[in-house]
Amino acid sequence: EIQLQESGPGLVKPSQSLSLTCSVTGYTITSGYDWSWIRKFPGNKMEWMGYISNSGSTNYNPSLKIRISITRDTSKNQFFLQLNSVTTEDTATYYCARWGRRYPHYWGQGVMVTVSS
Amino acid sequence: DIQMTQSPASLSASLGETISIECRASEDIYSNLAWYQQKSGKSPQLLIYAANRLQDGVPSRFSGSGSGTQYSLKISGMQPEDEGDYFCLQGSKFPRTFGGGTKLELK
């Protein structure tokens, strides 16, 4: 059974970078699908942030394009999120997900990240 | 970006009651819509995809309908385990966008 698990610091200071890891078990990230990051803000608004495909190409939400990077380590079956120059507006629960052609079918449990000094 | 307007924001239903949640897209999304349920502290679970296709393992009391810009999720007979947050997601264009969510509670 496929499982995704997010990890990373729960507190980040403003202007710094947010870095999260998604560890995948039960499926090899190079075998197929797109591997995404999604976040849920306080108040429940959700935002698709971007993905890295099984071939390594990326697609980002234009609203984040200058700040976001999604990379991967295929040897560890992990993919990563880096979001630069964070502000308090980036406080959210961050999820990684396996995205099918149009929709995510498998999600991680989510990790809450607070941006605060 | 395609804007997804979801209503209502919250809903309280009695046991056995039939309820509906709506999502309206700012442009035609050609039935490329999914519905998710999220319980507190858990990851979202896919209920419906392609507007009306029931995901494997999802109870048949859940159904989806709609086309063009208007879509709905129906629960035919509210159960205690149906409490949670529900949201829609359009899979028609990038960037993918979500509805604002509906909090469903048992009355």
XYZ file of C-alpha atoms in Angstrom:
224
model
C 0.000 0.000 0.000
C 1.343 3.393 -0.925
C 2.036 5.790 1.915
C 3.332 9.340 1.915
C 4.775 11.064 4.958
C 5.745 14.705 5.267
C 8.517 15.860 7.558
C 10.259 19.094 8.337
C 10.464 21.957 10.804
C 7.225 23.141 12.282
C 8.473 26.695 12.784
C 10.226 28.910 10.265
C 11.251 32.537 10.664
C 10.040 35.179 8.234
C 12.320 35.733 5.216
C 13.872 32.294 5.639
C 13.259 29.184 3.526
C 10.770 26.463 4.305
C 12.030 22.975 3.474
C 9.909 19.849 3.655
C 10.447 16.228 2.719
C 7.895 13.725 1.490
C 8.938 10.113 1.988
C 7.070 7.613 -0.170
C 6.717 3.912 0.541
C 4.865 1.290 -1.428
C 5.496 2.910 -4.804
C 8.554 4.151 -6.658
C 8.264 7.818 -7.562
C 9.964 7.266 -10.915
C 7.402 4.630 -11.953
C 4.605 7.037 -12.752
C 2.337 9.865 -11.624
C 3.056 13.390 -10.511
C 4.207 14.110 -6.982
C 2.673 17.219 -5.576
C 2.654 19.662 -2.739
C -0.595 21.185 -1.567
C -1.222 23.431 1.389
C -4.211 24.248 3.542
C -4.314 27.632 5.191
C -5.956 28.495 8.515
C -9.554 29.088 7.515
C -9.411 26.045 5.205
C -8.479 27.582 1.860
C -6.402 25.076 -0.110
C -3.719 25.769 -2.706
C -2.032 23.475 -5.187
C 1.634 24.446 -5.079
C 3.187 22.319 -7.793
C 4.490 18.919 -8.739
C 7.488 16.981 -9.901
C 6.674 14.315 -12.446
C 7.966 10.769 -12.476
C 10.449 11.879 -15.145
C 11.646 14.828 -13.072
C 9.931 17.713 -14.825
C 8.224 20.313 -12.677
C 5.101 22.436 -12.858
C 4.493 25.210 -10.358
C 1.595 27.403 -9.416
C 2.363 30.767 -11.047
C 1.507 32.487 -7.764
C 4.576 30.810 -6.232
C 6.801 30.455 -9.240
C 9.631 32.736 -8.121
C 9.796 31.243 -4.613
C 9.181 27.512 -5.039
C 11.348 24.575 -5.941
C 10.356 20.914 -5.939
C 13.153 18.384 -6.250
C 13.642 14.703 -5.557
C 16.083 12.050 -4.426
C 15.203 8.924 -6.341
C 17.648 6.801 -4.330
C 15.634 7.545 -1.199
C 12.235 7.654 -2.935
C 11.679 11.142 -1.562
C 10.691 14.472 -2.984
C 11.145 17.885 -1.463
C 9.583 21.307 -1.219
C 11.566 24.481 -0.804
C 9.713 27.752 -0.450
C 11.878 30.835 -0.187
C 11.341 34.195 1.467
C 8.447 33.014 3.600
C 6.073 35.357 5.369
C 3.358 34.779 7.922
C 1.028 34.236 4.957
C 2.803 30.923 4.346
C 1.599 29.522 7.655
C -0.349 26.405 6.659
C -0.587 22.657 6.819
C 1.484 21.219 3.990
C 0.546 17.981 2.287
C 2.333 15.874 -0.244
C 0.263 13.779 -2.597
C 0.449 11.419 -5.506
C -1.417 13.093 -8.304
C -3.086 11.044 -11.020
C -3.891 12.501 -14.397
C -6.212 15.078 -12.887
C -6.657 14.424 -9.159
C -4.630 13.288 -6.151
C -5.595 9.850 -4.936
C -3.089 9.479 -2.098
C -2.142 12.132 0.409
C 0.175 12.336 3.353
C -1.078 13.201 6.816
C 0.145 16.762 6.521
C 2.636 18.805 8.510
C 1.779 22.100 10.125
C 4.263 24.892 9.471
C 4.106 28.193 11.305
C 6.020 31.207 10.066
C 6.829 33.405 13.014
C 9.734 35.261 14.530
C -7.045 30.796 -12.738
C -10.359 28.963 -12.485
C -12.207 30.089 -9.370
C -14.183 27.425 -7.522
C -17.025 28.749 -5.389
C -18.303 26.185 -2.896
C -21.466 26.412 -0.819
C -22.538 26.235 1.872
C -19.526 26.916 4.072
C -21.094 24.901 6.851
C -23.994 22.531 7.204
C -25.684 20.691 10.026
C -27.669 17.577 9.134
C -29.774 15.077 11.053
C -29.160 11.363 10.954
C -30.583 9.992 7.705
C -31.027 13.404 6.117
C -30.043 13.934 2.495
C -27.719 16.859 1.922
C -26.114 18.568 -1.043
C -22.963 20.614 -1.434
C -22.402 22.753 -4.503
C -19.355 23.905 -6.423
C -19.504 26.478 -9.161
C -16.565 27.015 -11.497
C -15.746 30.378 -13.077
C -15.572 28.650 -16.469
C -16.500 25.338 -18.027
C -14.423 22.544 -16.467
C -15.909 19.763 -18.600
C -16.759 17.507 -15.651
C -13.138 17.484 -14.488
C -14.120 17.743 -10.861
C -13.392 15.703 -7.774
C -14.866 15.708 -4.282
C -12.924 14.923 -1.131
C -13.776 14.285 2.490
C -11.356 15.230 5.219
C -11.816 14.260 8.834
C -10.095 16.127 11.599
C -6.377 15.403 11.691
C -6.561 13.054 8.732
C -5.589 13.277 5.103
C -8.246 13.973 2.467
C -10.012 10.982 0.956
C -11.208 10.937 -2.640
C -14.950 10.340 -2.885
C -15.944 11.255 -6.419
C -13.926 11.966 -9.556
C -14.872 13.056 -13.058
C -17.910 14.729 -11.490
C -19.930 11.558 -10.961
C -17.652 8.507 -10.685
C -17.588 6.886 -7.270
C -14.118 6.040 -6.009
C -13.646 2.379 -5.078
C -14.653 1.666 -1.498
C -16.757 4.805 -1.058
C -20.298 4.113 0.191
C -23.005 4.400 -2.434
C -24.844 7.057 -0.435
C -22.316 9.486 -1.892
C -23.013 10.678 -5.408
C -21.867 13.470 -7.665
C -23.513 15.252 -10.529
C -23.186 18.284 -12.707
C -21.628 19.587 -15.859
C -20.223 22.771 -17.301
C -19.738 25.122 -14.388
C -22.155 23.660 -11.827
C -21.504 20.551 -9.725
C -22.897 18.979 -6.619
C -22.132 16.287 -4.093
C -25.072 14.514 -2.490
C -25.099 12.380 0.624
C -28.277 10.311 0.680
C -28.792 9.578 4.323
C -26.375 11.324 6.666
C -24.373 8.974 8.892
C -22.282 9.897 11.941
C -19.092 8.952 10.121
C -19.876 11.504 7.406
C -18.995 14.394 9.681
C -16.007 16.301 8.391
C -14.849 18.796 5.828
C -15.679 18.416 2.147
C -14.051 20.190 -0.749
C -14.065 20.142 -4.511
C -11.083 20.296 -6.844
C -11.038 21.149 -10.534
C -8.770 19.047 -12.710
C -9.405 20.885 -15.950
C -6.653 23.472 -16.075
C -3.465 24.437 -14.305
C -3.139 25.750 -11.724
C -5.467 23.239 -10.106
C -7.853 25.045 -7.771
C -10.023 24.060 -4.858
C -13.381 25.069 -3.489
C -13.435 26.832 -0.158
C -14.706 23.795 1.724
C -17.854 22.800 3.583
C -17.915 21.768 7.214
C -20.563 19.088 7.740
C -21.779 18.303 11.216
C -24.335 15.906 12.622
C -27.212 17.720 14.242
